Tab-separated table of C-alpha atoms and ligand atoms in Angstrom:
chain	number	residue	atom	x	y	z
F	1	MET	CA	-4.931	-133.391	-100.612
F	2	SER	CA	-4.287	-135.130	-97.255
F	3	ARG	CA	-1.516	-133.688	-95.093
F	4	ILE	CA	1.214	-135.810	-93.497
F	5	PHE	CA	3.650	-134.846	-90.760
F	6	SER	CA	6.968	-136.509	-89.979
F	7	GLY	CA	9.573	-135.633	-87.406
F	8	ILE	CA	13.223	-136.708	-87.153
F	9	GLN	CA	15.714	-136.078	-84.359
F	10	PRO	CA	18.718	-133.872	-85.201
F	11	SER	CA	21.170	-136.735	-84.738
F	12	GLY	CA	23.570	-135.502	-87.442
F	13	GLU	CA	24.024	-137.338	-90.696
F	14	LEU	CA	21.458	-139.978	-91.619
F	15	HIS	CA	22.333	-143.672	-91.302
F	16	ILE	CA	20.862	-146.409	-93.436
F	17	GLY	CA	18.432	-147.392	-90.656
F	18	ASN	CA	16.607	-144.071	-90.622
F	19	TYR	CA	17.063	-143.696	-94.389
F	20	LEU	CA	15.417	-147.055	-95.235
F	21	GLY	CA	13.024	-147.003	-92.294
F	22	ALA	CA	11.640	-143.528	-92.885
F	23	VAL	CA	13.309	-140.977	-95.152
F	24	LYS	CA	13.325	-142.940	-98.388
F	25	ASN	CA	9.601	-143.471	-97.935
F	26	TRP	CA	9.090	-139.690	-97.359
F	27	THR	CA	10.778	-138.936	-100.696
F	28	HIS	CA	7.968	-140.875	-102.423
F	29	LEU	CA	5.146	-139.675	-100.124
F	30	GLN	CA	6.025	-136.010	-100.744
F	31	HIS	CA	4.563	-136.410	-104.229
F	32	GLU	CA	1.323	-137.967	-102.955
F	33	PHE	CA	0.577	-135.822	-99.901
F	34	GLU	CA	1.020	-132.329	-98.640
F	35	THR	CA	4.176	-133.133	-96.643
F	36	ILE	CA	5.637	-131.454	-93.601
F	37	ILE	CA	8.995	-132.699	-92.290
F	38	CYS	CA	10.343	-131.364	-89.047
F	39	VAL	CA	13.803	-131.679	-87.497
F	40	VAL	CA	12.596	-132.014	-83.896
F	41	ASP	CA	15.316	-130.220	-81.885
F	42	TYR	CA	13.043	-129.687	-78.848
F	43	HIS	CA	12.737	-133.443	-78.589
F	44	ALA	CA	16.520	-133.783	-78.621
F	45	ILE	CA	17.062	-131.992	-75.306
F	46	THR	CA	15.391	-134.485	-72.957
F	47	GLY	CA	18.851	-136.032	-72.405
F	48	ARG	CA	22.204	-134.324	-71.739
F	49	TYR	CA	23.595	-132.530	-74.797
F	50	GLU	CA	26.116	-129.927	-75.941
F	51	PRO	CA	24.468	-126.804	-77.452
F	52	ASP	CA	27.116	-126.431	-80.201
F	53	GLN	CA	26.777	-130.063	-81.103
F	54	LEU	CA	22.990	-129.676	-81.297
F	55	ARG	CA	23.387	-126.755	-83.669
F	56	ALA	CA	25.807	-128.716	-85.882
F	57	ARG	CA	23.726	-131.863	-85.906
F	58	ARG	CA	20.606	-130.008	-86.767
F	59	ARG	CA	22.292	-128.657	-89.824
F	60	GLU	CA	23.831	-131.994	-90.817
F	61	MET	CA	20.376	-133.590	-90.604
F	62	ALA	CA	18.909	-130.887	-92.845
F	63	VAL	CA	21.687	-131.455	-95.382
F	64	SER	CA	21.184	-135.197	-95.237
F	65	LEU	CA	17.413	-134.924	-95.759
F	66	LEU	CA	17.803	-132.616	-98.737
F	67	ALA	CA	20.571	-134.752	-100.225
F	68	ALA	CA	18.433	-137.918	-99.739
F	69	GLY	CA	15.735	-136.426	-101.886
F	70	ILE	CA	13.442	-134.267	-99.753
F	71	ASP	CA	12.535	-131.535	-102.220
F	72	PRO	CA	11.894	-128.154	-100.538
F	73	ASN	CA	9.863	-127.104	-103.565
F	74	VAL	CA	7.446	-129.962	-102.889
F	75	ALA	CA	7.609	-130.606	-99.104
F	76	SER	CA	7.994	-128.197	-96.181
F	77	LEU	CA	11.225	-128.906	-94.269
F	78	PHE	CA	11.939	-126.896	-91.113
F	79	VAL	CA	13.429	-126.940	-87.614
F	80	GLN	CA	10.897	-127.368	-84.767
F	81	SER	CA	12.278	-124.577	-82.543
F	82	GLN	CA	11.688	-122.097	-85.415
F	83	VAL	CA	7.944	-122.512	-84.837
F	84	PRO	CA	7.379	-121.856	-81.096
F	85	GLU	CA	3.712	-122.775	-81.309
F	86	HIS	CA	4.786	-126.440	-80.958
F	87	THR	CA	5.626	-125.935	-77.288
F	88	GLU	CA	2.561	-123.718	-76.675
F	89	LEU	CA	0.226	-126.418	-77.928
F	90	ALA	CA	2.184	-129.069	-76.020
F	91	TRP	CA	1.471	-127.217	-72.780
F	92	ILE	CA	-2.204	-126.992	-73.630
F	93	PHE	CA	-2.297	-130.706	-74.431
F	94	ASN	CA	-0.594	-131.501	-71.101
F	95	THR	CA	-3.771	-130.329	-69.459
F	96	VAL	CA	-5.977	-132.882	-71.304
F	97	THR	CA	-3.562	-135.852	-71.310
F	98	PRO	CA	-4.136	-138.514	-68.646
F	99	LEU	CA	-0.956	-139.145	-66.627
F	100	GLY	CA	-1.566	-142.937	-66.739
F	101	GLU	CA	-1.435	-142.903	-70.540
F	102	LEU	CA	2.015	-141.320	-70.417
F	103	GLU	CA	3.308	-143.693	-67.780
F	104	ARG	CA	2.182	-146.630	-69.871
F	105	GLN	CA	4.253	-145.556	-72.909
F	106	THR	CA	6.871	-148.282	-73.646
F	107	GLN	CA	9.532	-145.699	-74.490
F	108	PHE	CA	9.053	-143.958	-71.141
F	109	LYS	CA	9.282	-147.231	-69.241
F	110	GLU	CA	12.446	-148.206	-71.103
F	111	LYS	CA	14.177	-144.873	-70.673
F	112	SER	CA	13.193	-144.398	-67.041
F	113	ALA	CA	14.386	-147.932	-66.261
F	114	LYS	CA	17.873	-146.976	-67.487
F	115	GLN	CA	18.197	-143.633	-65.761
F	116	GLU	CA	18.398	-142.812	-62.057
F	117	SER	CA	16.906	-139.364	-62.481
F	118	VAL	CA	14.169	-138.915	-65.058
F	119	ASN	CA	13.134	-135.470	-66.179
F	120	ALA	CA	9.533	-134.592	-66.887
F	121	GLY	CA	10.441	-134.047	-70.560
F	122	ILE	CA	10.905	-137.766	-71.028
F	123	LEU	CA	7.459	-138.428	-69.612
F	124	ASN	CA	5.868	-135.621	-71.687
F	125	TYR	CA	7.715	-136.376	-74.918
F	126	PRO	CA	4.599	-137.979	-76.524
F	127	VAL	CA	2.574	-134.855	-75.651
F	128	LEU	CA	5.007	-132.708	-77.623
F	129	GLN	CA	4.769	-135.293	-80.406
F	130	ALA	CA	0.988	-134.946	-80.368
F	131	ALA	CA	1.377	-131.188	-80.596
F	132	ASP	CA	3.816	-131.546	-83.539
F	133	ILE	CA	1.297	-133.506	-85.497
F	134	LEU	CA	-1.915	-131.762	-84.466
F	135	LEU	CA	-0.555	-128.274	-84.841
F	136	TYR	CA	-0.815	-128.900	-88.595
F	137	ARG	CA	-4.010	-130.914	-88.234
F	138	ALA	CA	-2.245	-133.667	-90.174
F	139	ASP	CA	-4.433	-136.527	-91.370
F	140	LYS	CA	-1.724	-139.143	-91.528
F	141	VAL	CA	1.635	-139.872	-90.006
F	142	PRO	CA	4.172	-142.228	-91.619
F	143	VAL	CA	5.332	-144.511	-88.798
F	144	GLY	CA	7.130	-147.757	-88.184
F	145	GLU	CA	5.266	-150.377	-86.147
F	146	ASP	CA	7.178	-149.425	-82.987
F	147	GLN	CA	5.749	-145.891	-83.122
F	148	VAL	CA	2.088	-146.810	-83.405
F	149	GLN	CA	1.608	-146.491	-79.613
F	150	HIS	CA	2.811	-142.872	-79.639
F	151	LEU	CA	0.417	-142.081	-82.476
F	152	GLU	CA	-2.420	-143.646	-80.556
F	153	LEU	CA	-1.700	-141.138	-77.731
F	154	SER	CA	-2.036	-138.297	-80.288
F	155	ARG	CA	-5.415	-139.697	-81.213
F	156	VAL	CA	-6.467	-139.815	-77.562
F	157	VAL	CA	-5.300	-136.216	-77.060
F	158	ALA	CA	-7.151	-134.994	-80.153
F	159	ARG	CA	-10.348	-136.807	-79.020
F	160	ARG	CA	-10.204	-135.393	-75.486
F	161	TRP	CA	-9.461	-131.841	-76.575
F	162	ASN	CA	-12.262	-131.995	-79.233
F	163	SER	CA	-14.765	-133.337	-76.736
F	164	THR	CA	-14.014	-130.474	-74.310
F	165	PHE	CA	-13.249	-127.472	-76.499
F	166	GLY	CA	-14.620	-128.300	-79.987
F	167	LEU	CA	-17.446	-125.963	-80.944
F	168	LYS	CA	-20.924	-127.410	-80.337
F	169	THR	CA	-22.574	-128.508	-83.590
F	170	GLY	CA	-26.126	-128.207	-82.264
F	171	ARG	CA	-26.671	-131.964	-82.758
F	172	THR	CA	-26.651	-134.729	-80.186
F	173	THR	CA	-24.561	-137.871	-80.242
F	174	GLU	CA	-26.021	-141.396	-80.101
F	175	ASP	CA	-25.700	-141.421	-76.302
F	176	GLY	CA	-27.549	-138.110	-75.965
F	177	ALA	CA	-24.529	-135.859	-75.328
F	178	GLU	CA	-24.025	-132.545	-77.136
F	179	GLU	CA	-21.989	-133.179	-80.279
F	180	ARG	CA	-18.798	-131.156	-80.808
F	181	GLU	CA	-16.762	-130.542	-83.921
F	182	SER	CA	-13.631	-132.621	-84.494
F	183	PHE	CA	-11.339	-129.611	-84.731
F	184	PHE	CA	-8.275	-131.833	-84.543
F	185	PRO	CA	-8.414	-134.876	-86.860
F	186	GLU	CA	-7.408	-138.129	-85.215
F	187	PRO	CA	-4.247	-138.870	-87.228
F	188	GLU	CA	-4.046	-142.260	-88.937
F	189	PRO	CA	-0.797	-144.280	-89.146
F	190	LEU	CA	0.634	-144.714	-92.591
F	191	LEU	CA	2.746	-147.798	-91.985
F	192	THR	CA	6.234	-147.617	-93.489
F	193	PRO	CA	6.625	-150.479	-95.977
F	194	THR	CA	10.232	-151.301	-95.029
F	195	ARG	CA	10.614	-153.492	-92.004
F	196	ARG	CA	12.783	-152.036	-89.246
F	197	ILE	CA	16.509	-152.349	-90.050
F	198	MET	CA	18.522	-153.772	-87.208
F	199	GLY	CA	22.033	-152.730	-86.280
F	200	LEU	CA	25.070	-154.476	-87.803
F	201	ASP	CA	25.099	-156.776	-84.786
F	202	GLY	CA	21.724	-158.009	-85.997
F	203	ALA	CA	20.421	-157.924	-82.397
F	204	THR	CA	19.418	-154.339	-81.606
F	205	LYS	CA	17.858	-151.426	-83.406
F	206	MET	CA	20.248	-149.526	-85.666
F	207	SER	CA	21.123	-146.451	-83.615
F	208	LYS	CA	24.032	-144.018	-83.413
F	209	SER	CA	24.098	-144.306	-79.660
F	210	LEU	CA	24.709	-148.040	-79.972
F	211	GLY	CA	27.477	-147.584	-82.566
F	212	ASN	CA	25.992	-150.197	-84.937
F	213	THR	CA	25.138	-147.978	-87.913
F	214	ILE	CA	26.322	-147.327	-91.473
F	215	GLY	CA	26.165	-143.624	-92.310
F	216	LEU	CA	24.817	-142.530	-95.680
F	217	MET	CA	27.851	-140.341	-96.232
F	218	GLU	CA	30.509	-142.879	-95.333
F	219	THR	CA	33.098	-143.851	-97.925
F	220	PRO	CA	32.777	-147.207	-99.765
F	221	GLU	CA	35.826	-148.459	-97.854
F	222	ALA	CA	34.342	-147.516	-94.490
F	223	ILE	CA	31.015	-149.135	-95.474
F	224	TRP	CA	32.717	-152.369	-96.512
F	225	ALA	CA	34.737	-152.461	-93.270
F	226	LYS	CA	31.436	-152.455	-91.365
F	227	LEU	CA	29.433	-154.677	-93.728
F	228	ARG	CA	32.035	-157.418	-93.976
F	229	PRO	CA	31.707	-158.576	-90.323
F	230	ALA	CA	27.974	-157.756	-90.057
F	231	ALA	CA	25.781	-160.431	-88.459
F	232	THR	CA	23.895	-162.846	-90.799
F	233	ASP	CA	21.804	-165.989	-90.340
F	234	PRO	CA	23.617	-167.598	-87.362
F	235	ALA	CA	22.788	-171.075	-88.736
F	236	ARG	CA	25.169	-170.504	-91.700
F	237	ILE	CA	28.352	-171.637	-89.985
F	238	ARG	CA	29.975	-173.298	-93.003
F	239	ARG	CA	29.898	-171.962	-96.564
F	240	THR	CA	27.841	-175.025	-97.574
F	241	ASP	CA	25.117	-174.481	-94.947
F	242	PRO	CA	21.878	-173.225	-96.558
F	243	GLY	CA	20.512	-170.049	-94.926
F	244	ASN	CA	17.230	-168.421	-94.176
F	245	PRO	CA	17.232	-164.878	-95.627
F	246	GLU	CA	14.118	-163.873	-93.701
F	247	ILE	CA	16.036	-163.853	-90.416
F	248	CYS	CA	19.109	-162.129	-91.896
F	249	ASN	CA	19.460	-158.363	-91.491
F	250	VAL	CA	21.738	-158.197	-94.548
F	251	TYR	CA	18.876	-159.571	-96.661
F	252	HIS	CA	16.558	-156.885	-95.308
F	253	ILE	CA	19.109	-154.191	-96.197
F	254	HIS	CA	19.258	-155.737	-99.706
F	255	LYS	CA	15.504	-155.175	-99.932
F	256	GLY	CA	16.110	-151.460	-99.366
F	257	PHE	CA	18.964	-151.043	-101.841
F	258	SER	CA	18.910	-153.843	-104.437
F	259	SER	CA	16.562	-154.318	-107.383
F	260	PRO	CA	13.644	-156.762	-106.901
F	261	GLU	CA	15.376	-159.212	-109.287
F	262	THR	CA	18.554	-159.064	-107.221
F	263	VAL	CA	16.572	-159.557	-104.000
F	264	LEU	CA	15.009	-162.681	-105.432
F	265	HIS	CA	18.402	-163.977	-106.552
F	266	VAL	CA	19.880	-163.266	-103.091
F	267	ALA	CA	17.092	-165.293	-101.420
F	268	HIS	CA	17.676	-168.237	-103.813
F	269	GLN	CA	21.465	-168.143	-103.499
F	270	CYS	CA	21.111	-168.028	-99.694
F	271	ARG	CA	18.636	-170.885	-99.410
F	272	THR	CA	20.663	-173.124	-101.749
F	273	ALA	CA	24.045	-172.149	-100.289
F	274	GLY	CA	24.945	-170.950	-103.826
F	275	TRP	CA	26.655	-167.968	-102.265
F	276	GLY	CA	28.616	-167.462	-99.163
F	277	CYS	CA	27.676	-164.478	-96.969
F	278	LEU	CA	30.669	-162.496	-98.233
F	279	ASP	CA	29.468	-162.912	-101.866
F	280	CYS	CA	26.077	-161.700	-100.762
F	281	LYS	CA	27.506	-158.700	-98.956
F	282	LYS	CA	29.681	-157.723	-101.956
F	283	VAL	CA	26.553	-157.522	-104.074
F	284	LEU	CA	24.864	-155.447	-101.395
F	285	ALA	CA	27.838	-153.063	-101.209
F	286	GLU	CA	27.539	-152.490	-104.982
F	287	SER	CA	23.788	-151.808	-104.714
F	288	MET	CA	24.376	-149.364	-101.881
F	289	GLU	CA	27.044	-147.545	-103.886
F	290	THR	CA	24.666	-147.108	-106.829
F	291	GLU	CA	22.119	-145.433	-104.586
F	292	LEU	CA	24.446	-143.565	-102.233
F	293	VAL	CA	26.865	-141.956	-104.733
F	294	PRO	CA	24.308	-139.374	-105.961
F	295	ILE	CA	23.229	-138.666	-102.354
F	296	ARG	CA	26.811	-138.069	-101.256
F	297	ASN	CA	27.381	-135.791	-104.291
F	298	ARG	CA	24.278	-133.755	-103.459
F	299	ALA	CA	25.356	-133.532	-99.811
F	300	ALA	CA	28.766	-132.182	-100.866
F	301	GLU	CA	27.064	-129.525	-103.100
F	302	LEU	CA	24.757	-128.496	-100.209
F	303	ALA	CA	27.627	-128.336	-97.726
F	304	ALA	CA	29.400	-126.011	-100.164
F	305	SER	CA	26.333	-123.814	-100.461
F	306	PRO	CA	25.051	-123.315	-96.912
F	307	GLN	CA	22.787	-120.447	-97.926
F	308	SER	CA	20.673	-122.798	-100.028
F	309	VAL	CA	20.121	-124.989	-96.947
F	310	ASP	CA	19.242	-121.905	-94.886
F	311	GLU	CA	16.803	-120.747	-97.596
F	312	ALA	CA	15.081	-124.111	-97.707
F	313	LEU	CA	14.656	-124.242	-93.880
F	314	HIS	CA	13.578	-120.606	-93.752
F	315	ALA	CA	10.907	-121.120	-96.443
F	316	GLY	CA	9.664	-124.285	-94.627
F	317	ALA	CA	9.463	-122.494	-91.266
F	318	THR	CA	7.674	-119.485	-92.775
F	319	HIS	CA	4.996	-121.718	-94.328
F	320	CYS	CA	4.598	-123.831	-91.210
F	321	ARG	CA	4.400	-120.814	-88.931
F	322	THR	CA	1.449	-119.550	-90.946
F	323	LEU	CA	-0.320	-122.923	-90.568
F	324	ALA	CA	0.584	-123.097	-86.886
F	325	ARG	CA	-0.680	-119.593	-86.126
F	326	ALA	CA	-4.030	-120.332	-87.797
F	327	THR	CA	-4.423	-123.456	-85.601
F	328	MET	CA	-3.425	-121.586	-82.430
F	329	ASP	CA	-5.787	-118.677	-83.122
F	330	ALA	CA	-8.667	-121.142	-83.270
F	331	VAL	CA	-7.429	-123.064	-80.213
F	332	ARG	CA	-7.034	-119.886	-78.122
F	333	GLU	CA	-10.463	-118.683	-79.147
F	334	ARG	CA	-12.139	-121.926	-78.196
F	335	MET	CA	-10.290	-122.188	-74.905
F	336	GLY	CA	-11.146	-118.702	-73.711
F	337	PHE	CA	-7.801	-116.950	-74.162
H	401	SF4	S1	23.739	-165.368	-97.890
H	401	SF4	FE1	23.105	-163.241	-97.580
H	401	SF4	S2	20.971	-163.387	-96.901
H	401	SF4	FE2	21.899	-165.387	-96.623
H	401	SF4	S3	22.595	-165.430	-94.503
H	401	SF4	FE3	24.319	-164.798	-95.805
H	401	SF4	S4	24.240	-162.566	-95.824
H	401	SF4	FE4	22.297	-163.290	-95.122
């Protein structure tokens, strides 16, 4: 069975952007692949943060993931800092990663443009990401289109390490060089089917730091207060103006929560001005409630039983540590340690 690896920042409770853009997909993939899901707390410290808040958010994220349907009996869920081999492999990979590749990363350029002082962690973030994936020699990584560039770097790192430290096979390559084993597989992207959900402003990515999210655990009243004024097709100024659902973020959220029949009906009612946007949003609010009520109930049960969350994370970390140690034993051996 192929192995997949996914990481998520410990940003607290899930919002519908990361639920529809990633986590909901993982709940299906966990039954098709050997699945490893990691709450990447080492990634979360490249910016300023409060230690107590990090601890709390890590836990909230674990509760959210379990409530959303990650099954610890099927997938391995753990916290990155519980498996220290992640940072050991990241250091090793730093020594085979071309600096130019890191400086070209879009995320680095964006973050460094916004900050006066940039720490080396922001530059090396994709190296730790490569270590996260390759530590488990994962074959595939579920990603959105905006993360394909990072995954490409993991492929470059795997290729460079293999070509230097992979054991010689005794054969020669087409260009006459000594062939080496591909100890680290070059991970393939598994593109997430849901298109990226924008924030409620319809203009920027849905993100907690931008304050444009709807949390999975929010009450129906709080959700409606945010959904009601959410941006739609700007061409629909009057109730009688026909709209284009493809450019409307509300329509794309419908695709995540409503049945296929409802989604078709929404598109028709939008294009023919059969509905106003408020009618459309009311139907969406109902679809969201149908899906979110069981998630909220499970989250309340988990919050009342913290030892079950600890047990799930502990079991995940124990399993992943075993896999990580096997990889590192082979890496150390091949590198002369
Ligand atoms: S009717 Fe629905 S899909 Fe169409 S613009 Fe309004 S909110 Fe968007």
